[in-house]
PDB file of C-alpha atoms in Angstrom:
ATOM      1  CA  MET A   1       0.000   0.000   0.000  1.00  0.00           C
ATOM      2  CA  GLU A   2       1.280   3.484  -0.866  1.00  0.00           C
ATOM      3  CA  LYS A   3       1.907   5.553   2.237  1.00  0.00           C
ATOM      4  CA  ILE A   4       2.033   9.278   3.027  1.00  0.00           C
ATOM      5  CA  VAL A   5       4.435  10.512   5.715  1.00  0.00           C
ATOM      6  CA  VAL A   6       2.850  13.125   8.010  1.00  0.00           C
ATOM      7  CA  ASP A   7       4.933  15.359  10.290  1.00  0.00           C
ATOM      8  CA  ILE A   8       2.427  16.315  13.011  1.00  0.00           C
ATOM      9  CA  TYR A   9       4.296  19.426  14.187  1.00  0.00           C
ATOM     10  CA  GLY A  10       4.353  23.025  12.967  1.00  0.00           C
ATOM     11  CA  ALA A  11       0.669  24.042  12.820  1.00  0.00           C
ATOM     12  CA  ASP A  12      -0.271  27.098  14.893  1.00  0.00           C
ATOM     13  CA  GLY A  13      -3.200  25.194  16.398  1.00  0.00           C
ATOM     14  CA  GLY A  14      -0.995  22.344  17.612  1.00  0.00           C
ATOM     15  CA  PRO A  15      -0.297  18.778  16.477  1.00  0.00           C
ATOM     16  CA  GLU A  16      -3.800  17.559  17.390  1.00  0.00           C
ATOM     17  CA  ILE A  17      -5.187  19.431  14.364  1.00  0.00           C
ATOM     18  CA  VAL A  18      -2.852  17.571  12.002  1.00  0.00           C
ATOM     19  CA  ILE A  19      -3.625  14.212  13.605  1.00  0.00           C
ATOM     20  CA  ARG A  20      -7.386  14.803  13.375  1.00  0.00           C
ATOM     21  CA  GLY A  21      -7.068  15.854   9.745  1.00  0.00           C
ATOM     22  CA  THR A  22      -5.073  12.716   9.018  1.00  0.00           C
ATOM     23  CA  ALA A  23      -7.796  10.626  10.655  1.00  0.00           C
ATOM     24  CA  ASP A  24     -10.352  12.283   8.368  1.00  0.00           C
ATOM     25  CA  ALA A  25      -8.190  11.380   5.364  1.00  0.00           C
ATOM     26  CA  ILE A  26      -8.058   7.748   6.502  1.00  0.00           C
ATOM     27  CA  LYS A  27     -11.860   7.643   6.721  1.00  0.00           C
ATOM     28  CA  LYS A  28     -12.669   9.549   3.531  1.00  0.00           C
ATOM     29  CA  ILE A  29      -9.824   8.570   1.197  1.00  0.00           C
ATOM     30  CA  GLY A  30      -8.395   5.371   2.641  1.00  0.00           C
ATOM     31  CA  ILE A  31      -4.747   6.424   2.870  1.00  0.00           C
ATOM     32  CA  PHE A  32      -2.204   4.696   5.101  1.00  0.00           C
ATOM     33  CA  PRO A  33      -0.258   7.451   6.913  1.00  0.00           C
ATOM     34  CA  VAL A  34       3.082   7.238   8.688  1.00  0.00           C
ATOM     35  CA  LEU A  35       2.687   9.821  11.440  1.00  0.00           C
ATOM     36  CA  VAL A  36       5.886  11.283  12.865  1.00  0.00           C
ATOM     37  CA  GLY A  37       5.498  12.684  16.365  1.00  0.00           C
ATOM     38  CA  TYR A  38       4.681  11.927  19.986  1.00  0.00           C
ATOM     39  CA  ALA A  39       3.231   8.414  19.940  1.00  0.00           C
ATOM     40  CA  ASP A  40       0.995   8.729  23.006  1.00  0.00           C
ATOM     41  CA  LEU A  41      -0.689  11.831  21.611  1.00  0.00           C
ATOM     42  CA  ILE A  42      -1.165  10.257  18.173  1.00  0.00           C
ATOM     43  CA  LYS A  43      -2.748   7.129  19.681  1.00  0.00           C
ATOM     44  CA  LYS A  44      -5.021   9.209  21.921  1.00  0.00           C
ATOM     45  CA  VAL A  45      -6.375  11.403  19.116  1.00  0.00           C
ATOM     46  CA  MET A  46      -6.722   8.496  16.675  1.00  0.00           C
ATOM     47  CA  THR A  47      -8.689   6.514  19.257  1.00  0.00           C
ATOM     48  CA  GLU A  48     -10.958   9.508  19.847  1.00  0.00           C
ATOM     49  CA  LYS A  49     -11.563   9.664  16.087  1.00  0.00           C
ATOM     50  CA  GLY A  50     -12.400   5.968  15.953  1.00  0.00           C
ATOM     51  CA  ILE A  51      -9.308   4.921  13.973  1.00  0.00           C
ATOM     52  CA  SER A  52      -7.863   1.490  14.730  1.00  0.00           C
ATOM     53  CA  ALA A  53      -4.131   1.078  15.379  1.00  0.00           C
ATOM     54  CA  ASP A  54      -3.630  -1.047  12.261  1.00  0.00           C
ATOM     55  CA  ALA A  55      -4.755   1.813  10.001  1.00  0.00           C
ATOM     56  CA  TYR A  56      -1.594   3.879  10.503  1.00  0.00           C
ATOM     57  CA  GLU A  57       2.039   3.717  11.589  1.00  0.00           C
ATOM     58  CA  ILE A  58       3.928   5.883  14.071  1.00  0.00           C
ATOM     59  CA  ILE A  59       7.529   7.088  14.202  1.00  0.00           C
ATOM     60  CA  ASP A  60       7.802   8.203  17.823  1.00  0.00           C
ATOM     61  CA  THR A  61       9.474  11.506  18.695  1.00  0.00           C
ATOM     62  CA  ASP A  62       8.659  14.637  20.662  1.00  0.00           C
ATOM     63  CA  ASP A  63      11.500  16.601  19.077  1.00  0.00           C
ATOM     64  CA  PHE A  64      10.659  19.096  16.339  1.00  0.00           C
ATOM     65  CA  ILE A  65      12.304  22.008  14.531  1.00  0.00           C
ATOM     66  CA  SER A  66      10.708  25.321  15.480  1.00  0.00           C
ATOM     67  CA  ASN A  67      10.202  28.241  13.112  1.00  0.00           C
ATOM     68  CA  ASN A  68      12.891  30.186  15.001  1.00  0.00           C
ATOM     69  CA  GLU A  69      15.643  27.691  14.197  1.00  0.00           C
ATOM     70  CA  PRO A  70      17.954  28.191  11.199  1.00  0.00           C
ATOM     71  CA  ALA A  71      17.136  26.176   8.088  1.00  0.00           C
ATOM     72  CA  THR A  72      20.636  24.691   8.095  1.00  0.00           C
ATOM     73  CA  CYS A  73      19.931  22.768  11.312  1.00  0.00           C
ATOM     74  CA  VAL A  74      18.646  19.839   9.217  1.00  0.00           C
ATOM     75  CA  PHE A  75      22.170  19.232   7.891  1.00  0.00           C
ATOM     76  CA  GLY A  76      23.101  17.540  11.160  1.00  0.00           C
ATOM     77  CA  GLY A  77      22.508  17.366  14.873  1.00  0.00           C
ATOM     78  CA  ARG A  78      18.710  17.098  14.640  1.00  0.00           C
ATOM     79  CA  GLU A  79      18.457  13.414  13.776  1.00  0.00           C
ATOM     80  CA  THR A  80      15.578  12.840  16.216  1.00  0.00           C
ATOM     81  CA  SER A  81      13.494  15.776  14.983  1.00  0.00           C
ATOM     82  CA  SER A  82      10.192  14.973  13.298  1.00  0.00           C
ATOM     83  CA  LEU A  83      11.161  16.681  10.052  1.00  0.00           C
ATOM     84  CA  VAL A  84      14.449  14.811   9.635  1.00  0.00           C
ATOM     85  CA  LEU A  85      12.819  11.500  10.556  1.00  0.00           C
ATOM     86  CA  ALA A  86      10.035  12.188   8.049  1.00  0.00           C
ATOM     87  CA  TYR A  87      12.477  12.951   5.234  1.00  0.00           C
ATOM     88  CA  ASN A  88      14.584   9.888   6.030  1.00  0.00           C
ATOM     89  CA  ARG A  89      11.542   7.626   5.898  1.00  0.00           C
ATOM     90  CA  LEU A  90      10.298   9.204   2.688  1.00  0.00           C
ATOM     91  CA  LYS A  91      13.666   8.704   1.001  1.00  0.00           C
ATOM     92  CA  THR A  92      14.331   5.127   2.106  1.00  0.00           C
ATOM     93  CA  ASP A  93      10.853   3.568   1.827  1.00  0.00           C
ATOM     94  CA  ASP A  94       9.657   2.909  -1.726  1.00  0.00           C
ATOM     95  CA  THR A  95       6.073   2.527  -0.482  1.00  0.00           C
ATOM     96  CA  CYS A  96       6.065   6.130   0.801  1.00  0.00           C
ATOM     97  CA  VAL A  97       5.048   8.426  -2.051  1.00  0.00           C
ATOM     98  CA  ALA A  98       4.768  11.830  -0.367  1.00  0.00           C
ATOM     99  CA  MET A  99       5.248  13.896   2.772  1.00  0.00           C
ATOM    100  CA  ILE A 100       3.135  16.553   4.482  1.00  0.00           C
ATOM    101  CA  SER A 101       4.338  19.075   7.080  1.00  0.00           C
ATOM    102  CA  SER A 102       3.470  22.486   8.519  1.00  0.00           C
ATOM    103  CA  GLY A 103       7.006  22.923   9.760  1.00  0.00           C
ATOM    104  CA  ASN A 104       9.787  25.446   9.218  1.00  0.00           C
ATOM    105  CA  THR A 105       9.718  26.314   5.492  1.00  0.00           C
ATOM    106  CA  GLY A 106      13.460  26.941   5.266  1.00  0.00           C
ATOM    107  CA  ALA A 107      14.251  23.666   7.006  1.00  0.00           C
ATOM    108  CA  MET A 108      11.861  21.839   4.662  1.00  0.00           C
ATOM    109  CA  LEU A 109      13.621  23.453   1.689  1.00  0.00           C
ATOM    110  CA  VAL A 110      17.090  22.449   2.888  1.00  0.00           C
ATOM    111  CA  GLY A 111      15.804  19.020   3.901  1.00  0.00           C
ATOM    112  CA  SER A 112      14.403  18.399   0.443  1.00  0.00           C
ATOM    113  CA  ILE A 113      17.901  18.959  -0.945  1.00  0.00           C
ATOM    114  CA  CYS A 114      20.160  17.220   1.585  1.00  0.00           C
ATOM    115  CA  ARG A 115      17.802  14.613   3.062  1.00  0.00           C
ATOM    116  CA  LEU A 116      15.604  13.640   0.102  1.00  0.00           C
ATOM    117  CA  GLY A 117      17.241  14.735  -3.138  1.00  0.00           C
ATOM    118  CA  LEU A 118      16.192  16.579  -6.282  1.00  0.00           C
ATOM    119  CA  LEU A 119      15.427  15.658  -9.868  1.00  0.00           C
ATOM    120  CA  PRO A 120      18.278  15.960 -12.415  1.00  0.00           C
ATOM    121  CA  THR A 121      19.175  19.560 -13.446  1.00  0.00           C
ATOM    122  CA  ILE A 122      17.564  20.995 -10.281  1.00  0.00           C
ATOM    123  CA  LYS A 123      19.743  22.854  -7.753  1.00  0.00           C
ATOM    124  CA  PHE A 124      16.974  24.352  -5.637  1.00  0.00           C
ATOM    125  CA  PRO A 125      13.302  23.325  -5.502  1.00  0.00           C
ATOM    126  CA  ALA A 126      10.663  25.957  -6.142  1.00  0.00           C
ATOM    127  CA  LEU A 127       7.649  26.437  -3.886  1.00  0.00           C
ATOM    128  CA  CYS A 128       4.317  26.439  -5.670  1.00  0.00           C
ATOM    129  CA  SER A 129       0.750  27.157  -4.502  1.00  0.00           C
ATOM    130  CA  ALA A 130      -2.585  26.374  -6.158  1.00  0.00           C
ATOM    131  CA  LEU A 131      -4.928  29.249  -5.312  1.00  0.00           C
ATOM    132  CA  PRO A 132      -8.684  29.710  -5.840  1.00  0.00           C
ATOM    133  CA  CYS A 133      -8.495  33.499  -6.143  1.00  0.00           C
ATOM    134  CA  ALA A 134      -8.556  33.849  -9.936  1.00  0.00           C
ATOM    135  CA  GLY A 135     -11.973  32.454 -10.853  1.00  0.00           C
ATOM    136  CA  ASP A 136     -13.303  29.006 -11.638  1.00  0.00           C
ATOM    137  CA  LYS A 137      -9.834  27.514 -12.195  1.00  0.00           C
ATOM    138  CA  LEU A 138      -7.027  27.255  -9.676  1.00  0.00           C
ATOM    139  CA  LEU A 139      -4.141  29.677 -10.149  1.00  0.00           C
ATOM    140  CA  THR A 140      -0.579  28.323  -9.890  1.00  0.00           C
ATOM    141  CA  LEU A 141       1.906  30.720  -8.281  1.00  0.00           C
ATOM    142  CA  VAL A 142       5.580  29.769  -8.558  1.00  0.00           C
ATOM    143  CA  ASP A 143       7.797  30.647  -6.742  1.00  0.00           C
ATOM    144  CA  CYS A 144       5.921  31.696  -3.595  1.00  0.00           C
ATOM    145  CA  GLY A 145       8.738  31.789  -1.075  1.00  0.00           C
ATOM    146  CA  ALA A 146      11.600  29.339  -1.638  1.00  0.00           C
ATOM    147  CA  VAL A 147      14.037  30.878  -4.162  1.00  0.00           C
ATOM    148  CA  ILE A 148      14.391  34.538  -3.209  1.00  0.00           C
ATOM    149  CA  ASP A 149      17.204  35.648  -5.540  1.00  0.00           C
ATOM    150  CA  CYS A 150      16.483  34.361  -9.040  1.00  0.00           C
ATOM    151  CA  THR A 151      18.085  34.335 -12.452  1.00  0.00           C
ATOM    152  CA  ALA A 152      16.305  34.325 -15.795  1.00  0.00           C
ATOM    153  CA  LEU A 153      17.085  30.602 -16.093  1.00  0.00           C
ATOM    154  CA  ASP A 154      15.318  30.055 -12.765  1.00  0.00           C
ATOM    155  CA  PHE A 155      12.248  31.714 -14.287  1.00  0.00           C
ATOM    156  CA  VAL A 156      12.485  29.327 -17.254  1.00  0.00           C
ATOM    157  CA  ARG A 157      12.565  26.414 -14.847  1.00  0.00           C
ATOM    158  CA  PHE A 158       9.604  27.829 -12.895  1.00  0.00           C
ATOM    159  CA  ALA A 159       7.600  28.187 -16.113  1.00  0.00           C
ATOM    160  CA  LYS A 160       8.217  24.558 -17.085  1.00  0.00           C
ATOM    161  CA  MET A 161       7.459  23.216 -13.619  1.00  0.00           C
ATOM    162  CA  GLY A 162       4.441  25.463 -13.088  1.00  0.00           C
ATOM    163  CA  ASN A 163       3.025  24.306 -16.406  1.00  0.00           C
ATOM    164  CA  VAL A 164       3.319  20.650 -15.322  1.00  0.00           C
ATOM    165  CA  PHE A 165       1.833  21.352 -11.898  1.00  0.00           C
ATOM    166  CA  SER A 166      -1.123  23.238 -13.371  1.00  0.00           C
ATOM    167  CA  ARG A 167      -1.880  20.322 -15.699  1.00  0.00           C
ATOM    168  CA  CYS A 168      -1.446  17.589 -13.091  1.00  0.00           C
ATOM    169  CA  CYS A 169      -2.889  19.225  -9.992  1.00  0.00           C
ATOM    170  CA  CYS A 170      -5.374  21.765 -11.363  1.00  0.00           C
ATOM    171  CA  GLY A 171      -6.521  19.797 -14.401  1.00  0.00           C
ATOM    172  CA  ILE A 172      -5.839  22.605 -16.900  1.00  0.00           C
ATOM    173  CA  GLU A 173      -4.913  21.052 -20.235  1.00  0.00           C
ATOM    174  CA  ASN A 174      -3.002  23.969 -21.761  1.00  0.00           C
ATOM    175  CA  PRO A 175      -2.171  26.435 -18.962  1.00  0.00           C
ATOM    176  CA  ARG A 176      -1.641  30.107 -19.774  1.00  0.00           C
ATOM    177  CA  VAL A 177       1.781  31.022 -18.377  1.00  0.00           C
ATOM    178  CA  GLY A 178       2.863  34.585 -17.612  1.00  0.00           C
ATOM    179  CA  ILE A 179       5.625  36.526 -15.822  1.00  0.00           C
ATOM    180  CA  MET A 180       4.763  38.909 -12.985  1.00  0.00           C
ATOM    181  CA  SER A 181       5.865  42.402 -13.960  1.00  0.00           C
ATOM    182  CA  VAL A 182       4.701  46.030 -13.674  1.00  0.00           C
ATOM    183  CA  GLY A 183       2.274  45.847 -16.577  1.00  0.00           C
ATOM    184  CA  ARG A 184       1.127  43.506 -19.323  1.00  0.00           C
ATOM    185  CA  GLU A 185       2.784  45.353 -22.188  1.00  0.00           C
ATOM    186  CA  ASP A 186       5.829  43.756 -23.808  1.00  0.00           C
ATOM    187  CA  GLY A 187       9.006  45.555 -22.831  1.00  0.00           C
ATOM    188  CA  LYS A 188       7.937  46.366 -19.278  1.00  0.00           C
ATOM    189  CA  GLY A 189       9.853  45.090 -16.287  1.00  0.00           C
ATOM    190  CA  ASN A 190      13.344  45.006 -14.849  1.00  0.00           C
ATOM    191  CA  ALA A 191      16.439  43.358 -16.325  1.00  0.00           C
ATOM    192  CA  LEU A 192      15.517  39.979 -14.809  1.00  0.00           C
ATOM    193  CA  THR A 193      11.949  39.834 -16.145  1.00  0.00           C
ATOM    194  CA  LEU A 194      12.952  41.211 -19.553  1.00  0.00           C
ATOM    195  CA  GLU A 195      15.565  38.489 -20.009  1.00  0.00           C
ATOM    196  CA  ALA A 196      13.210  35.812 -18.707  1.00  0.00           C
ATOM    197  CA  PHE A 197      10.508  37.020 -21.115  1.00  0.00           C
ATOM    198  CA  LYS A 198      12.796  36.376 -24.098  1.00  0.00           C
ATOM    199  CA  LEU A 199      13.708  32.881 -22.902  1.00  0.00           C
ATOM    200  CA  ILE A 200      10.214  31.713 -21.910  1.00  0.00           C
ATOM    201  CA  LYS A 201       8.751  33.029 -25.148  1.00  0.00           C
ATOM    202  CA  GLU A 202      10.834  30.409 -26.984  1.00  0.00           C
ATOM    203  CA  LEU A 203       9.470  27.502 -24.937  1.00  0.00           C
ATOM    204  CA  PRO A 204       6.653  25.265 -26.224  1.00  0.00           C
ATOM    205  CA  LEU A 205       4.257  26.734 -23.649  1.00  0.00           C
ATOM    206  CA  ASN A 206       1.053  28.760 -23.849  1.00  0.00           C
ATOM    207  CA  PHE A 207       2.934  31.944 -22.923  1.00  0.00           C
ATOM    208  CA  VAL A 208       0.738  35.043 -22.462  1.00  0.00           C
ATOM    209  CA  GLY A 209       3.587  37.440 -21.656  1.00  0.00           C
ATOM    210  CA  ASN A 210       3.808  39.899 -18.806  1.00  0.00           C
ATOM    211  CA  LEU A 211       1.330  40.119 -15.949  1.00  0.00           C
ATOM    212  CA  GLU A 212       0.561  42.748 -13.325  1.00  0.00           C
ATOM    213  CA  GLY A 213      -0.386  42.480  -9.660  1.00  0.00           C
ATOM    214  CA  SER A 214      -4.118  42.505 -10.359  1.00  0.00           C
ATOM    215  CA  ASP A 215      -3.734  39.258 -12.307  1.00  0.00           C
ATOM    216  CA  MET A 216      -3.580  37.384  -9.005  1.00  0.00           C
ATOM    217  CA  VAL A 217      -7.379  37.650  -9.101  1.00  0.00           C
ATOM    218  CA  SER A 218      -8.216  38.515 -12.719  1.00  0.00           C
ATOM    219  CA  GLY A 219      -8.042  35.008 -14.195  1.00  0.00           C
ATOM    220  CA  TYR A 220      -5.897  36.276 -17.100  1.00  0.00           C
ATOM    221  CA  ALA A 221      -3.282  33.539 -16.536  1.00  0.00           C
ATOM    222  CA  ASP A 222      -3.216  30.045 -15.047  1.00  0.00           C
ATOM    223  CA  VAL A 223       0.460  30.109 -14.011  1.00  0.00           C
ATOM    224  CA  ILE A 224       2.260  33.121 -12.565  1.00  0.00           C
ATOM    225  CA  VAL A 225       6.063  33.005 -12.660  1.00  0.00           C
ATOM    226  CA  THR A 226       7.975  35.227 -10.252  1.00  0.00           C
ATOM    227  CA  ASP A 227      10.802  35.162  -7.709  1.00  0.00           C
ATOM    228  CA  GLY A 228      10.155  33.839  -4.215  1.00  0.00           C
ATOM    229  CA  PHE A 229      10.439  37.286  -2.631  1.00  0.00           C
ATOM    230  CA  SER A 230       7.736  38.890  -4.775  1.00  0.00           C
ATOM    231  CA  GLY A 231       5.670  35.713  -4.883  1.00  0.00           C
ATOM    232  CA  ASN A 232       5.483  35.436  -1.114  1.00  0.00           C
ATOM    233  CA  ILE A 233       4.376  39.065  -0.841  1.00  0.00           C
ATOM    234  CA  LEU A 234       1.716  38.513  -3.517  1.00  0.00           C
ATOM    235  CA  LEU A 235       0.459  35.377  -1.799  1.00  0.00           C
ATOM    236  CA  LYS A 236       0.189  36.875   1.672  1.00  0.00           C
ATOM    237  CA  ASN A 237      -1.271  40.156   0.445  1.00  0.00           C
ATOM    238  CA  THR A 238      -3.985  38.342  -1.507  1.00  0.00           C
ATOM    239  CA  GLU A 239      -4.785  36.129   1.477  1.00  0.00           C
ATOM    240  CA  ALA A 240      -4.942  39.150   3.803  1.00  0.00           C
ATOM    241  CA  THR A 241      -7.206  41.006   1.364  1.00  0.00           C
ATOM    242  CA  GLY A 242      -9.672  38.134   1.437  1.00  0.00           C
ATOM    243  CA  LYS A 243      -9.673  37.988   5.238  1.00  0.00           C
ATOM    244  CA  LYS A 244     -10.200  41.741   5.481  1.00  0.00           C
ATOM    245  CA  ALA A 245     -13.088  41.583   3.024  1.00  0.00           C
ATOM    246  CA  MET A 246     -14.777  38.892   5.139  1.00  0.00           C
ATOM    247  CA  GLU A 247     -14.298  41.033   8.255  1.00  0.00           C
ATOM    248  CA  ILE A 248     -16.003  43.969   6.539  1.00  0.00           C
ATOM    249  CA  VAL A 249     -18.923  41.800   5.454  1.00  0.00           C
ATOM    250  CA  SER A 250     -19.266  40.454   8.997  1.00  0.00           C
ATOM    251  CA  LYS A 251     -19.677  44.001  10.312  1.00  0.00           C
ATOM    252  CA  ILE A 252     -22.775  44.558   8.208  1.00  0.00           C
ATOM    253  CA  ALA A 253     -24.219  41.106   8.861  1.00  0.00           C
ATOM    254  CA  LYS A 254     -26.572  42.350  11.574  1.00  0.00           C
ATOM    255  CA  ASP A 255     -28.455  44.606   9.157  1.00  0.00           C
ATOM    256  CA  TYR A 256     -28.345  42.299   6.104  1.00  0.00           C
ATOM    257  CA  PRO A 257     -27.813  38.764   7.454  1.00  0.00           C
ATOM    258  CA  GLU A 258     -28.933  36.808   4.371  1.00  0.00           C
ATOM    259  CA  LEU A 259     -26.960  38.963   1.951  1.00  0.00           C
ATOM    260  CA  ALA A 260     -23.880  38.877   4.196  1.00  0.00           C
ATOM    261  CA  GLU A 261     -24.047  35.092   4.398  1.00  0.00           C
ATOM    262  CA  GLU A 262     -24.100  34.719   0.607  1.00  0.00           C
ATOM    263  CA  ILE A 263     -21.256  37.183   0.145  1.00  0.00           C
ATOM    264  CA  ASN A 264     -19.159  35.442   2.778  1.00  0.00           C
ATOM    265  CA  LYS A 265     -19.699  32.087   1.059  1.00  0.00           C
ATOM    266  CA  GLU A 266     -18.323  33.500  -2.188  1.00  0.00           C
ATOM    267  CA  LEU A 267     -15.413  35.208  -0.441  1.00  0.00           C
ATOM    268  CA  PHE A 268     -14.603  31.980   1.410  1.00  0.00           C
ATOM    269  CA  LYS A 269     -14.516  29.996  -1.849  1.00  0.00           C
ATOM    270  CA  THR A 270     -12.256  32.646  -3.393  1.00  0.00           C
ATOM    271  CA  PHE A 271      -9.805  33.318  -0.582  1.00  0.00           C
ATOM    272  CA  ASP A 272      -9.759  30.299   1.739  1.00  0.00           C
ATOM    273  CA  PHE A 273      -6.381  28.963   0.651  1.00  0.00           C
ATOM    274  CA  ASN A 274      -6.373  26.313   3.408  1.00  0.00           C
ATOM    275  CA  SER A 275      -9.223  24.429   1.761  1.00  0.00           C
ATOM    276  CA  GLN A 276      -7.087  23.975  -1.387  1.00  0.00           C
ATOM    277  CA  GLY A 277      -4.336  22.032   0.320  1.00  0.00           C
ATOM    278  CA  ALA A 278      -0.699  23.010   0.656  1.00  0.00           C
ATOM    279  CA  ALA A 279       2.214  24.537  -1.203  1.00  0.00           C
ATOM    280  CA  THR A 280       4.230  21.975  -3.160  1.00  0.00           C
ATOM    281  CA  PHE A 281       8.000  21.832  -3.540  1.00  0.00           C
ATOM    282  CA  LEU A 282       8.679  21.403  -7.258  1.00  0.00           C
ATOM    283  CA  GLY A 283      11.750  19.475  -8.371  1.00  0.00           C
ATOM    284  CA  THR A 284      11.983  16.996  -5.480  1.00  0.00           C
ATOM    285  CA  LYS A 285      12.403  13.248  -6.077  1.00  0.00           C
ATOM    286  CA  LYS A 286       9.181  12.566  -4.194  1.00  0.00           C
ATOM    287  CA  ILE A 287       6.184  14.790  -3.487  1.00  0.00           C
ATOM    288  CA  VAL A 288       6.662  17.174  -0.556  1.00  0.00           C
ATOM    289  CA  VAL A 289       3.879  19.549   0.464  1.00  0.00           C
ATOM    290  CA  LYS A 290       4.106  22.409   2.969  1.00  0.00           C
ATOM    291  CA  MET A 291       0.910  23.328   4.804  1.00  0.00           C
ATOM    292  CA  HIS A 292       0.325  26.878   6.049  1.00  0.00           C
ATOM    293  CA  GLY A 293       1.006  27.510   9.735  1.00  0.00           C
ATOM    294  CA  SER A 294      -2.713  28.262  10.114  1.00  0.00           C
ATOM    295  CA  ALA A 295      -3.585  24.814   8.745  1.00  0.00           C
ATOM    296  CA  ASN A 296      -6.692  23.079  10.082  1.00  0.00           C
ATOM    297  CA  GLU A 297      -8.212  19.622   9.694  1.00  0.00           C
ATOM    298  CA  ASN A 298      -9.579  20.531   6.256  1.00  0.00           C
ATOM    299  CA  THR A 299      -6.091  21.556   5.129  1.00  0.00           C
ATOM    300  CA  VAL A 300      -4.709  18.112   5.875  1.00  0.00           C
ATOM    301  CA  LEU A 301      -7.557  16.426   4.004  1.00  0.00           C
ATOM    302  CA  ALA A 302      -7.166  18.790   1.042  1.00  0.00           C
ATOM    303  CA  SER A 303      -3.400  18.195   1.029  1.00  0.00           C
ATOM    304  CA  VAL A 304      -3.934  14.447   0.798  1.00  0.00           C
ATOM    305  CA  GLU A 305      -6.426  14.949  -2.046  1.00  0.00           C
ATOM    306  CA  GLN A 306      -3.826  17.123  -3.785  1.00  0.00           C
ATOM    307  CA  ILE A 307      -1.211  14.390  -3.471  1.00  0.00           C
ATOM    308  CA  ILE A 308      -3.636  11.812  -4.859  1.00  0.00           C
ATOM    309  CA  ARG A 309      -4.350  14.024  -7.892  1.00  0.00           C
ATOM    310  CA  LEU A 310      -0.643  14.447  -8.544  1.00  0.00           C
ATOM    311  CA  GLN A 311      -0.037  10.716  -8.227  1.00  0.00           C
ATOM    312  CA  LYS A 312      -2.850   9.836 -10.620  1.00  0.00           C
ATOM    313  CA  ALA A 313      -1.507  12.357 -13.139  1.00  0.00           C
ATOM    314  CA  ASN A 314       1.983  10.768 -13.053  1.00  0.00           C
ATOM    315  CA  PHE A 315       3.311  14.078 -11.779  1.00  0.00           C
ATOM    316  CA  LEU A 316       6.942  13.176 -11.078  1.00  0.00           C
ATOM    317  CA  ASN A 317       7.468  11.533 -14.459  1.00  0.00           C
ATOM    318  CA  GLU A 318       5.848  14.471 -16.213  1.00  0.00           C
ATOM    319  CA  MET A 319       8.089  16.839 -14.253  1.00  0.00           C
ATOM    320  CA  SER A 320      11.209  14.858 -15.172  1.00  0.00           C
ATOM    321  CA  LYS A 321      10.288  14.952 -18.853  1.00  0.00           C
ATOM    322  CA  ALA A 322       9.654  18.695 -18.810  1.00  0.00           C
ATOM    323  CA  LEU A 323      12.967  19.439 -17.113  1.00  0.00           C
ATOM    324  CA  SER A 324      14.931  17.258 -19.528  1.00  0.00           C
ATOM    325  CA  ASN A 325      13.824  19.324 -22.555  1.00  0.00           C
TER     326      ASN A 325
END
């Protein structure tokens, strides 16, 4: 049976949230998880959720890497931490197809390189999110926080990988790929985006050219290519905008309760990133997904569903083929 490794630590709401979400995935999807964390707590929560002990496996540890620790700590000295144990199991067990964690993003990035390994031609994995903010189809944003200082060749790599992810995860047959810039017109941008524009334009992709900030929600493109610095700002700003909009609607709910409820439903569908799963590291030898710190039970379930979609779409093979061309 294919297994998914789950690091229970890192979520703001505590490890119980991740364990409960994993239990929901066992019930609804039928996965076999390898949970990495404090065994007594895992058993307690699983029993409360009605999950039998033979439906999951535990790697026992109460050691975890906090968000305040340097990313380089995974190189050595933290062999008993949940993240290192999770990566080691993922790498060495052929039946384990993916890993989920809400842990330290930098440590997950370094761990994917030194503990798991990357596909050929990849030096650093990119971090990619599938977002519901751009209409009926999910928007792929790459990079959204992993590779901060990029070259034009990095942008080429992001375009190829984002195209594969959009097809495999979001079900978009011929994704529209664009570069985040300061306007849609050709010739706009800085030296990096101008050079990347020339290179990506030559690829066999559905390239729509430059994009602007409003295209995070416009639906003009299916894949947005940018550096991790700008991408992370775009991601968090869009998420914060959605939360603020829901707060405003809630203030008027007393006077127009039915209208406010309908508006909030639409805003929730558009801006609740947690319900879409997790960010995915692109370029790793196996699937690694990073849940938001504010992850809840639904996030875990959605992350598992995301992994299943990628598996069914032969994601890793498709990624390898795209990177070899």
